[in-house]
Structure formats: structure tokens, C-alpha cells
Short mmCIF file of C-alpha atoms in Angstrom, two decimals:
data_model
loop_
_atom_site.label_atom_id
_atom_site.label_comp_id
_atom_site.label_asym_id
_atom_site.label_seq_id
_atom_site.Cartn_x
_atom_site.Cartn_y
_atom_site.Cartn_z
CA UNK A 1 14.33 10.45 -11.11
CA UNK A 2 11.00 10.55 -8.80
CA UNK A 3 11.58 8.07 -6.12
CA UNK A 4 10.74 7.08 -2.45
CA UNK A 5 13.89 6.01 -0.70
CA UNK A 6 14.19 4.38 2.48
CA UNK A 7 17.31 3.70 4.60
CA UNK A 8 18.34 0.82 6.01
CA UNK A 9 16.70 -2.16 3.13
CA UNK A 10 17.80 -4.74 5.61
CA UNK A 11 18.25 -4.31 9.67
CA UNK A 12 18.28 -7.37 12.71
CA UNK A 13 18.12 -5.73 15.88
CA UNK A 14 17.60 -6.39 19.49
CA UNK A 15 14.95 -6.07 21.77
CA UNK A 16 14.51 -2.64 23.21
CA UNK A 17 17.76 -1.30 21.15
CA UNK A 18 16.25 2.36 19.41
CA UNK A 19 16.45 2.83 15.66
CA UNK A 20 15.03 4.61 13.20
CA UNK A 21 13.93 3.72 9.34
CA UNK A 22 14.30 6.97 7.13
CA UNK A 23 12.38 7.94 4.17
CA UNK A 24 13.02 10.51 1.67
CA UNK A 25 10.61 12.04 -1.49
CA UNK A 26 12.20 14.01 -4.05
CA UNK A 27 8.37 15.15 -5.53
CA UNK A 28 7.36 17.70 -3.22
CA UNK A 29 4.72 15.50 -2.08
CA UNK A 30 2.79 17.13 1.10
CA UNK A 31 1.28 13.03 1.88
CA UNK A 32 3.90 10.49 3.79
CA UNK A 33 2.68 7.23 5.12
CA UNK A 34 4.52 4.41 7.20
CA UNK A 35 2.80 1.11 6.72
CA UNK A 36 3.51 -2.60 7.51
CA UNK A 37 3.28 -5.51 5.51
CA UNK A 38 2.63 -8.53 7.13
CA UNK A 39 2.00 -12.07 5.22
CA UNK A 40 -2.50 -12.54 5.46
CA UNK A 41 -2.77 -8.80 6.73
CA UNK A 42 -1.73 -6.99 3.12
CA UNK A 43 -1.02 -3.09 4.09
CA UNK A 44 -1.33 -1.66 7.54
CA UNK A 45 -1.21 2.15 7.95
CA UNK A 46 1.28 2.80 10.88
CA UNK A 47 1.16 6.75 11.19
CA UNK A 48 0.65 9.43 8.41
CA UNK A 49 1.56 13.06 7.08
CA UNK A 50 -0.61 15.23 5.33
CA UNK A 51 2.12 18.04 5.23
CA UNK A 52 5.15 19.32 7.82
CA UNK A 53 4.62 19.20 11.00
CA UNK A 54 1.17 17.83 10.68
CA UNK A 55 1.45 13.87 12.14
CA UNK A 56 -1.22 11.74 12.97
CA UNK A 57 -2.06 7.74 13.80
CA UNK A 58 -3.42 5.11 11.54
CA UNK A 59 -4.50 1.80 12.31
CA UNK A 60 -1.04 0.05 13.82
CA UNK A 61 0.66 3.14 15.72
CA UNK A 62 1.39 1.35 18.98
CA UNK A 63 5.29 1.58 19.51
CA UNK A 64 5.71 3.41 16.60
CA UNK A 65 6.64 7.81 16.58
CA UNK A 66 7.26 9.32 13.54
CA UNK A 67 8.14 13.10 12.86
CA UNK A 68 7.70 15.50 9.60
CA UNK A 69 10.48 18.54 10.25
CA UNK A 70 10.96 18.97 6.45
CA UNK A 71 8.48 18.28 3.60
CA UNK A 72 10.74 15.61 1.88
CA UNK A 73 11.82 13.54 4.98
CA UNK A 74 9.10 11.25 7.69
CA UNK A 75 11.55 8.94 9.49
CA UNK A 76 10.13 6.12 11.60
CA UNK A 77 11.27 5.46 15.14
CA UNK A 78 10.98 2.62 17.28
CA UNK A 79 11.90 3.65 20.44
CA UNK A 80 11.69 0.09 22.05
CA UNK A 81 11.18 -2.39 19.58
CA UNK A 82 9.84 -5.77 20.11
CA UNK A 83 9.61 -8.99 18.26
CA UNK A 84 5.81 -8.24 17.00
CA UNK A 85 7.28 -5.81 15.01
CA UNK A 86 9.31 -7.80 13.10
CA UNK A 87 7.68 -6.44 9.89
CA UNK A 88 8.50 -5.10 5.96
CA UNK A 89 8.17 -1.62 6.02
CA UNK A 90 7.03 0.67 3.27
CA UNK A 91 6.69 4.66 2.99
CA UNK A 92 4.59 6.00 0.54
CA UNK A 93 4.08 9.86 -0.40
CA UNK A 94 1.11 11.19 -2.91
CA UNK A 95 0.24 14.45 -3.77
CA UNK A 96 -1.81 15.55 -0.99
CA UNK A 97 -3.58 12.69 0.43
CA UNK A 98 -4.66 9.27 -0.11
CA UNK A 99 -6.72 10.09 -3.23
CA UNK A 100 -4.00 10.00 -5.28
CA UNK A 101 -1.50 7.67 -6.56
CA UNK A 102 0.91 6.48 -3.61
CA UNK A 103 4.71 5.88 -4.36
CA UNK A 104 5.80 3.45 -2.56
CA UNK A 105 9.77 3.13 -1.48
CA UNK A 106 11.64 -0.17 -1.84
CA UNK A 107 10.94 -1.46 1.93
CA UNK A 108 13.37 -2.06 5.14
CA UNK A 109 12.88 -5.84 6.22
CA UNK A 110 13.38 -5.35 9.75
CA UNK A 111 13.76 -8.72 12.52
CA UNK A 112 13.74 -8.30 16.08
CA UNK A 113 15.13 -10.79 18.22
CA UNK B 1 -11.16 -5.04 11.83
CA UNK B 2 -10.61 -5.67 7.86
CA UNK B 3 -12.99 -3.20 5.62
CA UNK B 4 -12.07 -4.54 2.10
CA UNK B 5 -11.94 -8.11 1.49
CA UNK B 6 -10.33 -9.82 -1.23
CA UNK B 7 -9.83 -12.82 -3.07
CA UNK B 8 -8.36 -15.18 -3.63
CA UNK B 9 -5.59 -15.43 -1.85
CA UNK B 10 -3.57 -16.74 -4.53
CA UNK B 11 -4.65 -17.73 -8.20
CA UNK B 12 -2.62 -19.43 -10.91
CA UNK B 13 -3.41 -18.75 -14.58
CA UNK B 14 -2.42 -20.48 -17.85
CA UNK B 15 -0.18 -17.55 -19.93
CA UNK B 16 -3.08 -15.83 -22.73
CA UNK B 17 -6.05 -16.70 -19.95
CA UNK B 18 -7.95 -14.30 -18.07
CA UNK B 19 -7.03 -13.94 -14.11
CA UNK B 20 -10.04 -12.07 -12.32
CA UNK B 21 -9.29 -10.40 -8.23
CA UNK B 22 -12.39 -9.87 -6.66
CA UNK B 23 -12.81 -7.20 -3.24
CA UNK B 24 -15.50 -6.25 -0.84
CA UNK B 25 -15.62 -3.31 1.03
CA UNK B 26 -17.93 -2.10 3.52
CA UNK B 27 -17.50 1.70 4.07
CA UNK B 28 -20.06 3.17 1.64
CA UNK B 29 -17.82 6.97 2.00
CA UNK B 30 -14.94 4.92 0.22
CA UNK B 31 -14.56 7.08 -3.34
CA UNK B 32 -11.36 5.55 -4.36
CA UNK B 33 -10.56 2.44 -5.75
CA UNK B 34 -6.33 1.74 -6.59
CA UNK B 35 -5.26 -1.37 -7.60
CA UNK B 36 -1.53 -1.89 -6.72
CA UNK B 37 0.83 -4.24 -7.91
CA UNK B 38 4.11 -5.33 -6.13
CA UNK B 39 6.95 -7.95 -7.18
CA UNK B 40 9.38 -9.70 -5.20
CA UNK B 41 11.65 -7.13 -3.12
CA UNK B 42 9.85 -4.04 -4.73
CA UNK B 43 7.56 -1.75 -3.05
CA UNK B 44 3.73 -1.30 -4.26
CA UNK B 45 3.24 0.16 -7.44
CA UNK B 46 0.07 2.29 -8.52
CA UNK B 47 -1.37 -0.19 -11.71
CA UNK B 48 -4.95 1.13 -11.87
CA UNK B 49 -7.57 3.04 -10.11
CA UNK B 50 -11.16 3.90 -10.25
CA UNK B 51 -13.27 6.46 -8.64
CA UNK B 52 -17.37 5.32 -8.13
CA UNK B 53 -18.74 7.73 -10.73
CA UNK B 54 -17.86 5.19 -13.50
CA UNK B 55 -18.37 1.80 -13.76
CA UNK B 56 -15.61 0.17 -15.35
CA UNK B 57 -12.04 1.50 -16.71
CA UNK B 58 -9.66 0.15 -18.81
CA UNK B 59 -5.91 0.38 -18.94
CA UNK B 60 -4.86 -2.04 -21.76
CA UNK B 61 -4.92 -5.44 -20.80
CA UNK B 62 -6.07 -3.94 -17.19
CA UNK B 63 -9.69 -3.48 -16.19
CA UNK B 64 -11.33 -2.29 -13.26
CA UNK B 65 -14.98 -3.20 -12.68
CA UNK B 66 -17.11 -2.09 -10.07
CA UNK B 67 -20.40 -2.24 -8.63
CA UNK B 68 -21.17 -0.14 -5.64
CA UNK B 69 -24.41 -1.36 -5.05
CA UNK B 70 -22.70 -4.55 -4.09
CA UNK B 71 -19.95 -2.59 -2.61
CA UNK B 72 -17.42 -4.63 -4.84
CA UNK B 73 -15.02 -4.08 -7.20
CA UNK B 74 -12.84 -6.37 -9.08
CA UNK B 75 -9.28 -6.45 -11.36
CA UNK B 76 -9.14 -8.33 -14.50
CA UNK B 77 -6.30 -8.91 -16.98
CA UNK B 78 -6.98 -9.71 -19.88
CA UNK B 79 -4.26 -12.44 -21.91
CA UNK B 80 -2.51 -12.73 -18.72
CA UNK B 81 1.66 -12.69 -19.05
CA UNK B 82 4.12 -14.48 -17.14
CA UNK B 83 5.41 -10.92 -16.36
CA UNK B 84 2.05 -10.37 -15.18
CA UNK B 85 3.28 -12.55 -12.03
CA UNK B 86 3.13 -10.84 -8.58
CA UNK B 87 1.25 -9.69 -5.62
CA UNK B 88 -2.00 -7.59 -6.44
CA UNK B 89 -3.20 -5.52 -3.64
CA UNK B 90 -6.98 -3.84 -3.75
CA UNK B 91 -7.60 -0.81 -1.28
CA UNK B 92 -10.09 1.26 -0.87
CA UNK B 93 -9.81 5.02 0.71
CA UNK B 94 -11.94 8.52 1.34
CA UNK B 95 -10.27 12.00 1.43
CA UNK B 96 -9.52 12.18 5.29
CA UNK B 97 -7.10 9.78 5.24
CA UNK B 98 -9.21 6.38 5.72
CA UNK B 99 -7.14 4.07 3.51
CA UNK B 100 -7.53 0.42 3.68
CA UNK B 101 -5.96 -2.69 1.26
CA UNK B 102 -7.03 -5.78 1.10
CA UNK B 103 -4.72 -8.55 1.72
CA UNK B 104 -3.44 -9.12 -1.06
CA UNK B 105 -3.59 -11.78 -4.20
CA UNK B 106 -0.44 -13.64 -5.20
CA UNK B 107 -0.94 -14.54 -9.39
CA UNK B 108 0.92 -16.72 -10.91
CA UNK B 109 0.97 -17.18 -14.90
CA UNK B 110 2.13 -20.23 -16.30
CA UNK B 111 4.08 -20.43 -19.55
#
């Protein structure tokens, strides 16, 4: 089955405490996005992938990294995380860009206390 | 700063009416138009999309139209379904990775 999983669905953390959100496409996809969903603000692009090892910012990248070793993976980091980014998370992956139809994973509510 | 603007924010139908999403955008180099779909604890789902060659498409009870000399585009569904129930999200992008959604439209149809 095509899908767009992400790992953990659920996560409370602590200020400043490291973790990282993993996605996974099983499409060969060369496009991986990171975006936030926040309640008024709809979809925020955090940081995007138009193929491995190619990385770059969107519009919400502050205290964010990312990194794309292998084509199917683009795990999120939050290196210190803070309560503003108590968020739902979705990665998406398309064919080779935004132009095409995004699959969106099932989402990691994260809260940071 | 928010380049496609939609509304409203929330619209509640009677089940066999028609619900109607409107969206704005500014950035005339914008040349595609998805219309995504999301329930409760899923992720966005691709339900319709347009490109600015044409100006309306239809996916069964799903219809896209759009005027870019207005710079707007708009969803309509046609004999609306309780199952039709859930957040609609517009967006609006250009090759080079300039992807924006609106903020999204929660519909509710009514038995």
C-alpha cells in the first residue's frame, strides 16, 4: 500500500529535551515536506526536499532541522523545543515538487510543556 | 503574510444542498490550484485540483471554479453528504516550491 508514515502519532515533551518526528514514503517520491497545522493558520511549510540531500526552508523553519540521507526517509528534529511549537505535524511527499498531488501522513500531535 | 485567503471559516449545509468555499490569492505566478480535504485525526487528502488554463473542472459531485482575473477560485459540492463533513483546505503553489493553503473551511452537513 502507498502511504506516508510518521512516527511518534502522539508525543508530550519538555522544554529543551531533543526529539525527532520520522517520516517514511514507500513511492519513490523525490518531494518531502514538514508542515504545521495550527487552528486559524491552515498549513505552514516548515522545511522541504526536492530530492536526497537537497534541503531547504519554507515559511516556519525557525527551530526546526531536517535531513534527506535516503530518498524514502526526511525526519524532523527539534533540537530545543519550546512551547510555540506545540503543533500537529504533517509530512507530505509528491512526485517531484509541489505541482503534484501531496500525500499527506497521519500527523504527530506534539505538546511542549 | 497569508497569500490565499479563504472562506468561510466554517459553513453548515442542509444534507442534498450545495456548500460553496471561496479563496483569494494574490501571487499571479501561482499555476496550481489543489483542493484538499482532511477528517478528524487524518492527514490532508488530495480531493481536486485545477491548473489556470481551464476554467472550471469537475470531479462528480466536486467542482472547481476559477477566475484568474479575479485571482479567485472556489470549491463547490454539489448534493452535499453528511460524509461530505470535514476540513477543506484551498492552496495555491508555482513550480519552485512556493506552496501556500488557505486556512482552512470546517463543513458541516446536516442530516
Amino acid at each position: 500500500e502507498a502511504q506516508v508514515t510518521q512516527n511518534p502519532r502522539y508525543l508530550i515533551t519538555v522544554t529543551g529535551k531533543k526529539l525527532t518526528v520520522t517520516c517514511s514514503q514507500n513511492m519513490n517520491h523525490e518531494y518531502m515536506s514538514w508542515y504545521r497545522q495550527d487552528p486559524g493558520l491552515g498549513l505552514r511549510q516548515i522545511y522541504y526536499s526536492m530530492n536526497v540531500e537537497v534541503t531547504d526552508k519554507g515559511d516556519v523553519p525557525e527551530g526546526y532541522k531536517v535531513s534527506r540521507k535516503e530518498k524514502r526517509n526526511f525526519p524532523l528534529i527539534l533540537e530545543s523545543p519550546s512551547p510555540n511549537q506545540t503543533s500537529l505535524y504533517f509530512c507530505a511527499s509528491s512526485l517531484s515538487g509541489p505541482n503534484y498531488e501531496q500525500y499527506f501522513g497521519p500527523g504527530t500531535r506534539l505538546t511542549v510543556t | 503574510q497569508q497569500q490565499v485567503k479563504q472562506s468561510p471559516q466554517s459553513l453548515i449545509v442542509q444534507k442534498g444542498g450545495i456548500s460553496i468555499i471561496n479563496c483569494a490569492y494574490e501571487n499571479t505566478a501561482f499555476d496550481y490550484f489543489p483542493w484538499y480535504q482532511q477528517f478528524p485525526g487524518k492527514g490532508p487528502a488530495l480531493l481536486i485540483a485545477i491548473r489556470p488554463d481551464v476554467s472550471e473542472k469537475k470531479e462528480g459531485r466536486f467542482t472547481i471554479s476559477f477566475n484568474k482575473s479575479a485571482k479567485q477560485f472556489s470549491l463547490h459540492i454539489m448534493d452535499s453528504q453528511p460524509g461530505d463533513s470535514a476540513t477543506y483546505f484551498c492552496a495555491a503553489s508555482k513550480g519552485n516550491n512556493d506552496m501556500r493553503f488557505g486556512a482552512g473551511t470546517r463543513l458541516t452537513v446536516k442530516p
